[in-house]
Amino acid sequence: MTDSWSNSAHNASHEFGIDLHLDRKGPGLRTGLIEALREAVRTGRLTPGTRLPPSRSLAADLGIARNTVADAYAELVAEGWLVAKQGSGTRVAQRAEPRKTSPAGPPANLARSRATYSMLTGTPNLAEFPRKQWLTAARRAVTAAPHEAFGIGDALGRMELRTVLADYLARARGVYAAPERVVICSGFRHGLTLMAQVLRARQVRAVSVESYGLDIYRDLLTSTGLRVPPLYVDEHGTRTEDLAGMRGVGAVLMTPAHQFPTGIALRPDRRAVAVDWARSTGGLILEDDYDGEFRYDRQPVGALQGLDPERVVYLGTSSKSLAPGLRLAWMVLPEDLVPEIAAAKGHADWMSSSLEQLTLAEFIASGSYDRHVRAMRLRYRRRRDQLVAALARTAPSVHVTGMAAGLHALLELPRGTERSVVQAAARRGLAVEGMSAFRYETADSGWRLPEQDALVVNYASPSDSAWAGALDALCAVMP
Amino acid sequence: MTDSWSNSAHNASHEFGIDLHLDRKGPGLRTGLIEALREAVRTGRLTPGTRLPPSRSLAADLGIARNTVADAYAELVAEGWLVAKQGSGTRVAQRAEPRKTSPAGPPANLARSRATYSMLTGTPNLAEFPRKQWLTAARRAVTAAPHEAFGIGDALGRMELRTVLADYLARARGVYAAPERVVICSGFRHGLTLMAQVLRARQVRAVSVESYGLDIYRDLLTSTGLRVPPLYVDEHGTRTEDLAGMRGVGAVLMTPAHQFPTGIALRPDRRAVAVDWARSTGGLILEDDYDGEFRYDRQPVGALQGLDPERVVYLGTSSKSLAPGLRLAWMVLPEDLVPEIAAAKGHADWMSSSLEQLTLAEFIASGSYDRHVRAMRLRYRRRRDQLVAALARTAPSVHVTGMAAGLHALLELPRGTERSVVQAAARRGLAVEGMSAFRYETADSGWRLPEQDALVVNYASPSDSAWAGALDALCAVMP
């Protein structure tokens, strides 16, 4: 038997005036015939109303059993492709419209052109993902998992992971975290979305945000119906003392360990002022600890959360320490927020894979996480040193600021040069962001941020093979 | 050196009037001292305002270097636990309030009692999850993944998985699915949430739902601001002919292949009527194909989506075929919905792990998925046969209805007995749902559903070791 029935079906197809090209596909005659008929209707070769040959004659033409054809017709009737009426045989249904033949092009985000090098913020060195160790953890976790782990599970996350994280965060970040207060989410933005919903339900109208930061977070808050009055960032971090004068602010979103993107650690007295504000007003501090593990000149400063676990919501993530592709992050909540977040999370059924949660729990418990963070700390530190040294050689007037921490540094530029430097970098195939991309000024803030021109440079993300080229391109465009 | 510094610190601690019990914890003296001091403040042993001993004298008492103590103090000042003022030494900060000592009890959902057996709907046999094959797929997928796979990725999902699914769904479910129209989501409810948002943005006011179904889906739609007028389900499935008389309905949520929970396949002419309605009104059909892979008496009926891919949104999931714990599901969209869903999904950053997506792609492409579904089809079919046989023996008056398909069957009970049967089952340790749990009647529907007493029995989910006991308990409570 050949791959096509076109010739053998010729007799039967003549009865209804078209040549029935039925390419045989898939396993089995019956399935192949069904698919061929479906395809013929879809592509318009069999038009609505067309009467099909009686099953007996088509079967004879094809040299197959009549039942096979009758079954195929019955199936397509059941699916709505064909209609069978007593006395008038089987016809192509009226509603089976031919599909559009022009396929859609690739979505815009696939079609966009890519730079040769990227020093855009937000991504660690993806080439360093510890694949083997992760797979070892996955094997152990999936093999040892109880059957119920494959079920729907607790909306707040697997207790195994919450327990391991509570221990890790206490040890590494000074977070007070009973496992019951740890909630697994699929990224910082997921956690912030849940918090925004809960705050709105609590009648909060405004969440203050830092005057430098990511616009996607501000957009997320405003789309939930919250106002986002800015809090000024100066050389000692965020001016938390200004919170006292702000009306109707129920929470503040901050990056105290390493302000993003200025790279400043919040001054101790300002940490205290923030907690005092939260206590006296009943407000909440949302502590975005996005890269707290990475400090190069000293031990990391502990999280603000430890100062008052009932007034600070701690938000951490594996996106910088491991990989954003895992979509695993965590929140540590004040006790009274747990039921509200659980309700918001459970209602939307927005949960992470149990198997990935168990894998991360095993990865941390086995010590692999600590080892990976230590190894990355050395590599990123070396990268930062190389960046500083290269700039000192080639562009001594450019000042590198921001703490020796995290994945990025700030390069201060002469006034009025930022935009042209970003454009010059793009022409050399280097994607990099200027400080202005992170500046948040609104008419009602009552002040203006200093017009500091600067680049925000992610020195961590280029792969080892791209690093030298990226650094060369960067130095070449410095004023 | 011992595990406690209480004795050696006695002299220094006398200076401020309390006995300084510092348990040594963690690696290194400095870290241990920091943690011990933090803990002392947290638990209230060091109260706000308390003056700490000068670093020199505490160091002497502890027999450690003065710098270690000075470093620890500096760290705690940076974190806000302590304050240092020129001339007045180091004190415990005012804001470091002792934490509540009464720990929260376990959350309600952990504390709830569990039945010995469960035949509640929604879960496949979790004991049958193909752990080895899944890990094999994970190893291949994670090893072969490009570096960029560990990054944030396309909000619509990994193209590898979308391509494999497009092929699988065309082959197994008759779905017309170009990869660009396939969107990965983390469960049916995630897909429905996104659809509800997009429909609301399109000014749709109402989504019709079947008169039998899950209340969580109705709640999800109403919480987005949509009305959910019911569509009557009779012995031939959902009365799609009633859609024509319903005002302002922009979409209908349906389970055409296997109505949940009645177990009826939508009659062919009603499939056609639904598509006609969608075409003539510009409405959308949301096709919930939750268990389409499982049919025992014949080949599964193909998806409605194939009839008109521009008017039907197909929603499928791995929750029944593999495990709900994976949180991997998919939608196949009309072309014009793709950008709107992409915007809704990307805005919320609600994405699944890249690694799990690549693992599922490899699992399907390698044939493991088909093999698993075939194996489960045999097992579940046997379970269904055993259920029917056991009831025929022990409760011949109970009629088993619903197609030979999926994971559940309907047991029709004598009028007025449903509630007492559910309660009797609970007393025997068997959790099972009555039909009334799925009935949706509203005052404005204009009709009443027949008061058919019935049990909705998931015969698939008990493990092999629990099956005999579950079946015995079920038969024992039949009237």
mmCIF file of C-alpha atoms in Angstrom, chain A residues 51-265:
data_model
loop_
_atom_site.group_PDB
_atom_site.id
_atom_site.type_symbol
_atom_site.label_atom_id
_atom_site.label_comp_id
_atom_site.label_asym_id
_atom_site.label_seq_id
_atom_site.Cartn_x
_atom_site.Cartn_y
_atom_site.Cartn_z
ATOM 1 C CA ARG A 51 -21.906 14.553 -0.084
ATOM 2 C CA LEU A 52 -19.381 11.850 0.776
ATOM 3 C CA PRO A 53 -19.305 8.521 -1.051
ATOM 4 C CA PRO A 54 -21.213 5.729 0.698
ATOM 5 C CA SER A 55 -18.900 3.905 3.059
ATOM 6 C CA ARG A 56 -19.293 0.698 1.051
ATOM 7 C CA SER A 57 -17.982 2.215 -2.188
ATOM 8 C CA LEU A 58 -15.176 4.203 -0.606
ATOM 9 C CA ALA A 59 -14.081 1.051 1.248
ATOM 10 C CA ALA A 60 -14.071 -0.946 -1.963
ATOM 11 C CA ASP A 61 -12.068 1.753 -3.733
ATOM 12 C CA LEU A 62 -9.531 1.914 -0.931
ATOM 13 C CA GLY A 63 -9.372 -1.826 -0.524
ATOM 14 C CA ILE A 64 -10.158 -1.678 3.179
ATOM 15 C CA ALA A 65 -12.963 -2.980 5.362
ATOM 16 C CA ARG A 66 -16.289 -1.172 5.123
ATOM 17 C CA ASN A 67 -16.462 -0.920 8.909
ATOM 18 C CA THR A 68 -13.270 1.098 8.938
ATOM 19 C CA VAL A 69 -14.834 3.723 6.697
ATOM 20 C CA ALA A 70 -18.147 3.625 8.572
ATOM 21 C CA ASP A 71 -16.282 4.078 11.865
ATOM 22 C CA ALA A 72 -14.358 7.023 10.471
ATOM 23 C CA TYR A 73 -17.569 8.674 9.243
ATOM 24 C CA ALA A 74 -19.253 8.073 12.619
ATOM 25 C CA GLU A 75 -16.299 9.596 14.419
ATOM 26 C CA LEU A 76 -16.369 12.709 12.244
ATOM 27 C CA VAL A 77 -20.117 12.996 12.729
ATOM 28 C CA ALA A 78 -19.580 12.815 16.492
ATOM 29 C CA GLU A 79 -16.963 15.542 16.227
ATOM 30 C CA GLY A 80 -19.220 17.720 14.086
ATOM 31 C CA TRP A 81 -17.201 17.675 10.853
ATOM 32 C CA LEU A 82 -19.811 15.650 9.001
ATOM 33 C CA VAL A 83 -23.576 15.266 9.283
ATOM 34 C CA ALA A 84 -25.458 12.053 8.590
ATOM 35 C CA LYS A 85 -29.131 12.150 7.698
ATOM 36 C CA GLN A 86 -31.363 9.177 7.078
ATOM 37 C CA GLY A 87 -31.855 8.862 3.336
ATOM 38 C CA SER A 88 -29.431 11.574 2.253
ATOM 39 C CA GLY A 89 -26.118 9.991 3.238
ATOM 40 C CA THR A 90 -23.177 11.714 4.865
ATOM 41 C CA ARG A 91 -22.236 15.292 4.043
ATOM 42 C CA VAL A 92 -19.612 17.805 5.073
ATOM 43 C CA ALA A 93 -21.127 19.978 7.794
ATOM 44 C CA GLN A 94 -21.923 23.597 7.047
ATOM 45 C CA ARG A 95 -19.888 25.007 9.906
ATOM 46 C CA ALA A 96 -16.571 23.395 9.055
ATOM 47 C CA GLU A 97 -15.092 26.552 7.594
ATOM 48 C CA PRO A 98 -11.745 26.236 5.860
ATOM 49 C CA ARG A 99 -9.002 27.552 8.075
ATOM 50 C CA LYS A 100 -7.031 30.595 7.134
ATOM 51 C CA THR A 101 -4.042 29.559 5.129
ATOM 52 C CA SER A 102 -1.829 32.498 6.048
ATOM 53 C CA PRO A 103 0.000 31.403 9.160
ATOM 54 C CA ALA A 104 0.815 34.065 11.717
ATOM 55 C CA GLY A 105 4.405 35.273 11.730
ATOM 56 C CA PRO A 106 6.513 34.726 14.825
ATOM 57 C CA PRO A 107 5.426 36.865 17.794
ATOM 58 C CA ALA A 108 7.185 40.203 18.096
ATOM 59 C CA ASN A 109 9.235 39.134 21.106
ATOM 60 C CA LEU A 110 10.809 36.306 19.097
ATOM 61 C CA ALA A 111 11.463 38.501 16.110
ATOM 62 C CA ARG A 112 13.262 41.274 17.925
ATOM 63 C CA SER A 113 16.892 41.597 17.110
ATOM 64 C CA ARG A 114 19.470 40.706 19.715
ATOM 65 C CA ALA A 115 22.573 42.558 20.714
ATOM 66 C CA THR A 116 25.888 40.700 20.633
ATOM 67 C CA TYR A 117 26.561 41.533 24.284
ATOM 68 C CA SER A 118 24.167 42.322 27.096
ATOM 69 C CA MET A 119 24.887 44.083 30.352
ATOM 70 C CA LEU A 120 21.202 44.699 31.021
ATOM 71 C CA THR A 121 20.231 44.312 34.650
ATOM 72 C CA GLY A 122 18.184 41.478 36.128
ATOM 73 C CA THR A 123 19.969 38.317 35.045
ATOM 74 C CA PRO A 124 22.828 36.382 36.648
ATOM 75 C CA ASN A 125 25.364 34.405 34.613
ATOM 76 C CA LEU A 126 23.091 31.776 33.073
ATOM 77 C CA ALA A 127 26.040 29.736 31.817
ATOM 78 C CA GLU A 128 26.937 29.021 35.438
ATOM 79 C CA PHE A 129 23.682 27.300 36.326
ATOM 80 C CA PRO A 130 24.740 24.166 38.263
ATOM 81 C CA ARG A 131 22.985 21.672 35.999
ATOM 82 C CA LYS A 132 24.532 18.524 37.404
ATOM 83 C CA GLN A 133 23.941 19.416 41.028
ATOM 84 C CA TRP A 134 20.394 20.494 40.223
ATOM 85 C CA LEU A 135 19.698 17.167 38.500
ATOM 86 C CA THR A 136 21.178 15.293 41.443
ATOM 87 C CA ALA A 137 18.840 17.165 43.759
ATOM 88 C CA ALA A 138 15.918 16.495 41.387
ATOM 89 C CA ARG A 139 16.668 12.777 41.338
ATOM 90 C CA ARG A 140 16.796 12.581 45.124
ATOM 91 C CA ALA A 141 13.721 14.742 45.601
ATOM 92 C CA VAL A 142 11.485 13.060 43.016
ATOM 93 C CA THR A 143 12.539 9.577 44.101
ATOM 94 C CA ALA A 144 11.903 10.253 47.778
ATOM 95 C CA ALA A 145 8.714 12.312 47.386
ATOM 96 C CA PRO A 146 5.554 10.945 48.994
ATOM 97 C CA HIS A 147 2.741 10.180 46.539
ATOM 98 C CA GLU A 148 0.733 13.154 47.730
ATOM 99 C CA ALA A 149 3.490 15.468 46.517
ATOM 100 C CA PHE A 150 2.185 14.856 42.989
ATOM 101 C CA GLY A 151 -1.219 16.200 44.011
ATOM 102 C CA ILE A 152 -2.451 19.757 44.117
ATOM 103 C CA GLY A 153 -0.889 20.654 47.436
ATOM 104 C CA ASP A 154 -0.872 23.600 49.788
ATOM 105 C CA ALA A 155 -1.319 26.965 48.090
ATOM 106 C CA LEU A 156 1.403 28.403 50.345
ATOM 107 C CA GLY A 157 3.980 25.940 49.064
ATOM 108 C CA ARG A 158 5.520 22.602 50.030
ATOM 109 C CA MET A 159 6.271 22.492 53.743
ATOM 110 C CA GLU A 160 9.640 20.807 53.032
ATOM 111 C CA LEU A 161 10.827 23.876 51.113
ATOM 112 C CA ARG A 162 9.314 26.359 53.545
ATOM 113 C CA THR A 163 11.123 24.633 56.425
ATOM 114 C CA VAL A 164 14.482 24.574 54.650
ATOM 115 C CA LEU A 165 14.102 28.212 53.621
ATOM 116 C CA ALA A 166 13.175 29.294 57.143
ATOM 117 C CA ASP A 167 16.427 27.811 58.339
ATOM 118 C CA TYR A 168 18.494 29.186 55.474
ATOM 119 C CA LEU A 169 17.096 32.708 55.701
ATOM 120 C CA ALA A 170 17.668 32.843 59.455
ATOM 121 C CA ARG A 171 21.233 31.667 58.993
ATOM 122 C CA ALA A 172 22.219 33.654 55.904
ATOM 123 C CA ARG A 173 20.062 36.781 56.051
ATOM 124 C CA GLY A 174 19.110 37.245 59.694
ATOM 125 C CA VAL A 175 15.439 36.755 58.834
ATOM 126 C CA TYR A 176 13.081 35.575 61.535
ATOM 127 C CA ALA A 177 11.151 32.979 59.602
ATOM 128 C CA ALA A 178 8.987 30.279 61.142
ATOM 129 C CA PRO A 179 8.131 27.863 58.284
ATOM 130 C CA GLU A 180 4.411 28.691 58.607
ATOM 131 C CA ARG A 181 5.170 32.277 57.598
ATOM 132 C CA VAL A 182 7.197 31.387 54.524
ATOM 133 C CA VAL A 183 5.209 31.424 51.282
ATOM 134 C CA ILE A 184 6.540 30.119 47.977
ATOM 135 C CA CYS A 185 5.795 32.196 44.927
ATOM 136 C CA SER A 186 6.868 32.081 41.314
ATOM 137 C CA GLY A 187 8.879 35.294 41.330
ATOM 138 C CA PHE A 188 9.167 38.645 43.068
ATOM 139 C CA ARG A 189 6.392 40.056 40.890
ATOM 140 C CA HIS A 190 4.063 37.256 41.937
ATOM 141 C CA GLY A 191 4.701 38.092 45.578
ATOM 142 C CA LEU A 192 4.187 41.792 44.935
ATOM 143 C CA THR A 193 0.955 41.064 43.027
ATOM 144 C CA LEU A 194 -0.400 39.101 45.982
ATOM 145 C CA MET A 195 0.658 41.813 48.426
ATOM 146 C CA ALA A 196 -0.986 44.496 46.286
ATOM 147 C CA GLN A 197 -4.254 42.538 46.280
ATOM 148 C CA VAL A 198 -4.184 42.054 50.031
ATOM 149 C CA LEU A 199 -3.315 45.705 50.663
ATOM 150 C CA ARG A 200 -6.194 46.833 48.443
ATOM 151 C CA ALA A 201 -8.555 44.510 50.304
ATOM 152 C CA ARG A 202 -7.320 46.143 53.521
ATOM 153 C CA GLN A 203 -8.350 49.542 52.092
ATOM 154 C CA VAL A 204 -4.773 50.716 51.613
ATOM 155 C CA ARG A 205 -4.697 53.451 48.963
ATOM 156 C CA ALA A 206 -0.993 54.095 48.456
ATOM 157 C CA VAL A 207 2.329 52.256 48.533
ATOM 158 C CA SER A 208 5.409 54.446 48.548
ATOM 159 C CA VAL A 209 8.243 53.400 46.252
ATOM 160 C CA GLU A 210 11.853 54.475 45.934
ATOM 161 C CA SER A 211 12.636 57.302 43.519
ATOM 162 C CA TYR A 212 14.967 54.945 41.645
ATOM 163 C CA GLY A 213 13.664 51.506 40.732
ATOM 164 C CA LEU A 214 11.839 49.406 38.158
ATOM 165 C CA ASP A 215 8.814 50.830 36.420
ATOM 166 C CA ILE A 216 7.227 47.365 36.066
ATOM 167 C CA TYR A 217 6.781 47.233 39.838
ATOM 168 C CA ARG A 218 5.203 50.687 39.912
ATOM 169 C CA ASP A 219 2.920 49.667 37.038
ATOM 170 C CA LEU A 220 1.942 46.496 38.834
ATOM 171 C CA LEU A 221 0.947 48.466 41.931
ATOM 172 C CA THR A 222 -0.954 51.139 40.042
ATOM 173 C CA SER A 223 -2.827 48.538 37.988
ATOM 174 C CA THR A 224 -4.167 47.164 41.284
ATOM 175 C CA GLY A 225 -5.536 50.612 42.028
ATOM 176 C CA LEU A 226 -2.776 51.829 44.357
ATOM 177 C CA ARG A 227 -1.103 55.224 44.251
ATOM 178 C CA VAL A 228 2.703 55.059 44.296
ATOM 179 C CA PRO A 229 4.118 58.260 45.823
ATOM 180 C CA PRO A 230 7.910 58.352 45.518
ATOM 181 C CA LEU A 231 10.396 58.337 48.373
ATOM 182 C CA TYR A 232 13.613 60.216 47.646
ATOM 183 C CA VAL A 233 16.885 58.269 47.434
ATOM 184 C CA ASP A 234 20.067 60.152 48.385
ATOM 185 C CA GLU A 235 23.657 59.076 49.081
ATOM 186 C CA HIS A 236 22.640 57.337 52.338
ATOM 187 C CA GLY A 237 19.812 55.377 50.750
ATOM 188 C CA THR A 238 16.101 55.968 50.873
ATOM 189 C CA ARG A 239 14.907 58.924 52.952
ATOM 190 C CA THR A 240 12.627 56.931 55.226
ATOM 191 C CA GLU A 241 12.287 60.004 57.458
ATOM 192 C CA ASP A 242 10.004 61.457 54.766
ATOM 193 C CA LEU A 243 7.432 58.701 55.317
ATOM 194 C CA ALA A 244 6.100 60.520 58.370
ATOM 195 C CA GLY A 245 4.907 63.409 56.221
ATOM 196 C CA MET A 246 3.157 61.298 53.613
ATOM 197 C CA ARG A 247 -0.609 60.994 53.840
ATOM 198 C CA GLY A 248 -2.460 57.721 53.389
ATOM 199 C CA VAL A 249 0.594 55.549 52.722
ATOM 200 C CA GLY A 250 -0.045 52.023 54.011
ATOM 201 C CA ALA A 251 3.179 50.388 52.890
ATOM 202 C CA VAL A 252 6.591 51.130 51.428
ATOM 203 C CA LEU A 253 8.496 49.044 48.889
ATOM 204 C CA MET A 254 12.240 49.192 49.538
ATOM 205 C CA THR A 255 15.597 47.591 48.713
ATOM 206 C CA PRO A 256 17.422 48.259 51.997
ATOM 207 C CA ALA A 257 20.381 45.870 51.637
ATOM 208 C CA HIS A 258 21.384 47.191 48.216
ATOM 209 C CA GLN A 259 19.242 49.946 46.756
ATOM 210 C CA PHE A 260 18.368 49.197 43.149
ATOM 211 C CA PRO A 261 19.942 50.540 41.060
ATOM 212 C CA THR A 262 22.004 53.104 43.007
ATOM 213 C CA GLY A 263 23.789 50.356 44.969
ATOM 214 C CA ILE A 264 23.562 52.114 48.340
ATOM 215 C CA ALA A 265 23.002 50.316 51.660
#
